[in-house]
PDB file of C-alpha atoms in Angstrom:
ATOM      1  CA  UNK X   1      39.591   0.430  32.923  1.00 74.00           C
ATOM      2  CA  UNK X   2      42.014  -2.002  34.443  1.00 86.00           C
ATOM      3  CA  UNK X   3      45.293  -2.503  33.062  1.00 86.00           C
ATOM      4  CA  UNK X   4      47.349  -5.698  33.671  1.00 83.00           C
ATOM      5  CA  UNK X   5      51.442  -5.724  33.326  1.00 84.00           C
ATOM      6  CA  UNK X   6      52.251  -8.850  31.027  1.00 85.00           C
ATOM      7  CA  UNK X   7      56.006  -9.686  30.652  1.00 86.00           C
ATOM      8  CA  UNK X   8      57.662  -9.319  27.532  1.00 88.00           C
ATOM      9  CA  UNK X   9      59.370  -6.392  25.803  1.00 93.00           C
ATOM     10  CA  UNK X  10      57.688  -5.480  22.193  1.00 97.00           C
ATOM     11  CA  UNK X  11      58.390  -2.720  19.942  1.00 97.00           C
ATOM     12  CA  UNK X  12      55.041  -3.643  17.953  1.00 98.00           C
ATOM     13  CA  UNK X  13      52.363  -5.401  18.753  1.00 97.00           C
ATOM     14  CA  UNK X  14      49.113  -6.457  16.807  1.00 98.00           C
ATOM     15  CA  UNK X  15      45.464  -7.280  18.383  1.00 97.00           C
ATOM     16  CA  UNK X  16      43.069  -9.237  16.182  1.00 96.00           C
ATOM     17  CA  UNK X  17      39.336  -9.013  16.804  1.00 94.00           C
ATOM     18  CA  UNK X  18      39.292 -12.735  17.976  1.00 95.00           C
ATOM     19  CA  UNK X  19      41.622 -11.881  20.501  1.00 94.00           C
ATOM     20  CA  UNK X  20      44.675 -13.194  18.780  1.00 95.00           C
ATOM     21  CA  UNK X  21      47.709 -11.283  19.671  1.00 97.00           C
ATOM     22  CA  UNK X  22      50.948 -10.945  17.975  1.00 97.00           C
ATOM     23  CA  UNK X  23      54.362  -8.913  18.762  1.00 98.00           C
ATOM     24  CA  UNK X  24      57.676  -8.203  17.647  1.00 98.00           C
ATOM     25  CA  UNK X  25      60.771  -7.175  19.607  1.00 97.00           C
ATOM     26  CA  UNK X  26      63.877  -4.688  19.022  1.00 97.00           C
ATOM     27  CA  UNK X  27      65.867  -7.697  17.958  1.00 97.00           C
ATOM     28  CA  UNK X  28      62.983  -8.216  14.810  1.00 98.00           C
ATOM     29  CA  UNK X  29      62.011 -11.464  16.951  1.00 97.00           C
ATOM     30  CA  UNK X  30      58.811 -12.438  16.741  1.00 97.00           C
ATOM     31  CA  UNK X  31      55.979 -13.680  19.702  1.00 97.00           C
ATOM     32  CA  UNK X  32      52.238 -14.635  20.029  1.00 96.00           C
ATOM     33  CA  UNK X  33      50.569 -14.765  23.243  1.00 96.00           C
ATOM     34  CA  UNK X  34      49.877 -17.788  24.429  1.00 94.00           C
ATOM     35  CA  UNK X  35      49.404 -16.209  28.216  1.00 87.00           C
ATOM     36  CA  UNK X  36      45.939 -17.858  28.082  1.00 83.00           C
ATOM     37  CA  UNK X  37      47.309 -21.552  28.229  1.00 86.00           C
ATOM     38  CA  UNK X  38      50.402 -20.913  29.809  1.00 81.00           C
ATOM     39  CA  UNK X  39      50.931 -18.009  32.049  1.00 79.00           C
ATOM     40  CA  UNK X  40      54.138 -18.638  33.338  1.00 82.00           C
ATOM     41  CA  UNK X  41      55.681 -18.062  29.946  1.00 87.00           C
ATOM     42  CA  UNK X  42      52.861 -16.028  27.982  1.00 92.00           C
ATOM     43  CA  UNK X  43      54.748 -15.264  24.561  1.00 95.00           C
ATOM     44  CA  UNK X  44      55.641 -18.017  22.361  1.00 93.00           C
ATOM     45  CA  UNK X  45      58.770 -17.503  20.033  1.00 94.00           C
ATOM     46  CA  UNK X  46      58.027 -18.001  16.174  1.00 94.00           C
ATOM     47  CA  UNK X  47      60.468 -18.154  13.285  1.00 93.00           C
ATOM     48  CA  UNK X  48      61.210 -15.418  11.050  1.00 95.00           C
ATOM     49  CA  UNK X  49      62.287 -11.840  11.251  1.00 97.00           C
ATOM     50  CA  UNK X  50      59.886  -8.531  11.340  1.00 98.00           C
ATOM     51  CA  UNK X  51      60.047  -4.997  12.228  1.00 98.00           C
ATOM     52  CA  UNK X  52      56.161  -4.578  12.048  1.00 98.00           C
ATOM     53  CA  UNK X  53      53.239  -6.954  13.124  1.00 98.00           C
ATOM     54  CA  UNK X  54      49.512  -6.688  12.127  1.00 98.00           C
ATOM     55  CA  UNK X  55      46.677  -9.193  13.281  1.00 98.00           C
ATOM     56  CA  UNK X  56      43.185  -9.232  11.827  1.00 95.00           C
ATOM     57  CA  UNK X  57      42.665 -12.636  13.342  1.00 95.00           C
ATOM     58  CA  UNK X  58      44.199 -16.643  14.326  1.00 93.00           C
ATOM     59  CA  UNK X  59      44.194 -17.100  10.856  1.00 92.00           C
ATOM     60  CA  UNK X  60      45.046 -13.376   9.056  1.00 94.00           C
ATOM     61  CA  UNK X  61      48.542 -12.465  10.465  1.00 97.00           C
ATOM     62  CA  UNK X  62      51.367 -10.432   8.417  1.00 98.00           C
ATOM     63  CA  UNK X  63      54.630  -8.438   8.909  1.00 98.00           C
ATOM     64  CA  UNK X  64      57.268  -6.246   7.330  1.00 98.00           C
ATOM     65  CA  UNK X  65      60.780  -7.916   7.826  1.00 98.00           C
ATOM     66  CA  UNK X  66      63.386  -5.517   8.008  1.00 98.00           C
ATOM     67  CA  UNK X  67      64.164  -5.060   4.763  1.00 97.00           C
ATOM     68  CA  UNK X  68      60.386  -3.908   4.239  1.00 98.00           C
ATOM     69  CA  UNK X  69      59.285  -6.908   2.655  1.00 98.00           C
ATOM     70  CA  UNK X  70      55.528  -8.009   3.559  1.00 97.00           C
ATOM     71  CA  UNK X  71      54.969 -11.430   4.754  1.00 97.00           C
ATOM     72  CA  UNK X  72      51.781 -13.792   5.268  1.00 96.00           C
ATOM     73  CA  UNK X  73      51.691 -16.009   8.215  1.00 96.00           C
ATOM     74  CA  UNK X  74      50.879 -19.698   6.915  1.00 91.00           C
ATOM     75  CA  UNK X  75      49.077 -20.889  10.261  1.00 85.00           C
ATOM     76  CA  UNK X  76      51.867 -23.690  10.540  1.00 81.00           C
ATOM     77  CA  UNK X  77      54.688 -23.006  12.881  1.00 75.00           C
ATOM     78  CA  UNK X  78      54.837 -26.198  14.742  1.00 69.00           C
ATOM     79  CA  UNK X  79      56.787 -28.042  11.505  1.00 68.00           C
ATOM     80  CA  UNK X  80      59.744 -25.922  12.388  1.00 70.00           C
ATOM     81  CA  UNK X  81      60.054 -24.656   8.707  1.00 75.00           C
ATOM     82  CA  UNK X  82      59.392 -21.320   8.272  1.00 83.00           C
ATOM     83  CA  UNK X  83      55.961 -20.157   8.536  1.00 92.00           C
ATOM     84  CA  UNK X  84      56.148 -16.926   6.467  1.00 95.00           C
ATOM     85  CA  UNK X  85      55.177 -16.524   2.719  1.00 95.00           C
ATOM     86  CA  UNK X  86      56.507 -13.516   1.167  1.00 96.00           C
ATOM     87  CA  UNK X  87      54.067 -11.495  -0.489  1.00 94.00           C
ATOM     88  CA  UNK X  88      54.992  -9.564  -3.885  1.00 91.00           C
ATOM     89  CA  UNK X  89      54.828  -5.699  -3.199  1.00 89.00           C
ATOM     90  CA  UNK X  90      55.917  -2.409  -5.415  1.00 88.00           C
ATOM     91  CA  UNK X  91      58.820  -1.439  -2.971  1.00 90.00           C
ATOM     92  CA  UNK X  92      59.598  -1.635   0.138  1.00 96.00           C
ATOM     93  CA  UNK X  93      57.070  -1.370   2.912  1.00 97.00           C
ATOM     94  CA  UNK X  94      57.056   0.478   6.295  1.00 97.00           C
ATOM     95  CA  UNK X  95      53.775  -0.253   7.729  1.00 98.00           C
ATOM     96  CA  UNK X  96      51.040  -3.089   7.728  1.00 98.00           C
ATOM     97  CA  UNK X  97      47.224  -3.260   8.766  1.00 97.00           C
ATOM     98  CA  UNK X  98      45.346  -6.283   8.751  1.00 96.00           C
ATOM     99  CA  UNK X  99      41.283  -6.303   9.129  1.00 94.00           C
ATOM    100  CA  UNK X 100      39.153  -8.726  10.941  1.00 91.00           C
ATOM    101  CA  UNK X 101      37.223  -9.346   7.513  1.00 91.00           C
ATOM    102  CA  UNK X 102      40.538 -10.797   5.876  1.00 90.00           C
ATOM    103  CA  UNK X 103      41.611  -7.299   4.162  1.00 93.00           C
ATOM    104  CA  UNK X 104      44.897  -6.151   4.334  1.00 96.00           C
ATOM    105  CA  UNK X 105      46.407  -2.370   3.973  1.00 97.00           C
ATOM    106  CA  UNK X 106      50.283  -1.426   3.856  1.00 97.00           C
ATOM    107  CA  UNK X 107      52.301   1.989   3.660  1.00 97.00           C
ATOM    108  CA  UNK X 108      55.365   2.194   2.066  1.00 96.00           C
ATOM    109  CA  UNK X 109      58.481   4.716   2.009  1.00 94.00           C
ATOM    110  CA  UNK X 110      56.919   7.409  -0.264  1.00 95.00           C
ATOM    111  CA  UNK X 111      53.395   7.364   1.996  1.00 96.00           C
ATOM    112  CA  UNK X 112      51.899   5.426  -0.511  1.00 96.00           C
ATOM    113  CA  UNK X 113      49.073   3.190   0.152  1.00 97.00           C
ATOM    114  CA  UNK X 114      47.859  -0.152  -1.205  1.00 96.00           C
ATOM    115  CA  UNK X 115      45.200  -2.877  -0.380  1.00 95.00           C
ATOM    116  CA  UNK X 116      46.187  -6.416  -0.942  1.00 91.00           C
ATOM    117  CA  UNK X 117      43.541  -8.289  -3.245  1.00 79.00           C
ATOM    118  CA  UNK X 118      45.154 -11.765  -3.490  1.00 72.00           C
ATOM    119  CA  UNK X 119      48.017 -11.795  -5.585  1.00 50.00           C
ATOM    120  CA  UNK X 120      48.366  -8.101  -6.513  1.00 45.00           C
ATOM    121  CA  UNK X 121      48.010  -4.910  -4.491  1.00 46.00           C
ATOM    122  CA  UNK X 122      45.648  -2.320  -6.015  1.00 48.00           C
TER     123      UNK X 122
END
């Protein structure tokens, strides 16, 4: 296997199975690789704040803000408003996972776990 320095530092980072990649930084900033179209600059700044990153594909990306509230991209970052809708959640959250097939899994505190099902976790 051959492994290939990209610049950028991440504390999290989140693959998708289209090959959609997402990251976060120490600062809660967050990035996706655009390395493919421009590799002089590779990571493209997005509004918002998260701790945690998970990418199940271009158009199934969430996070955990700080705070450890869960966030859905929208898929709309170029009208400079911001492109995160927060998701209701019972408590704070402390880790994400987000499936190629649209599912998505997150952890909280107390090592509970939930699967979101639309509007509800169950």
């Amino acid at each position: 296997m051959e492994e290939h320095l990209i610049p950028g530092g991440l504390s999290d980072i989140g693959a998708g199975a289209d090959g959609t990649v997402w990251g976060v930084n120490g600062a809660n900033q967050i990035f996706r690789y655009v390395g493919d179209q421009d590799s002089a600059n590779p990571w493209k700044n997005v509004a918002g704040s998260l701790k945690r990153i998970a990418v199940g594909s271009r158009t199934n990306v969430w996070g955990i803000d700080p705070a450890g509230t869960i966030y859905r991209y929208t898929n709309n970052d170029a009208s400079g408003t911001n492109p995160w809708i927060k998701i209701p959640a019972p408590g704070p959250a402390t880790d994400i996972a987000a499936g190629a097939d649209g599912t998505v899994w997150h952890v909280n505190g107390a090592s509970e776990v939930y699967r979101y099902t639309g509007d509800q976790p169950s």
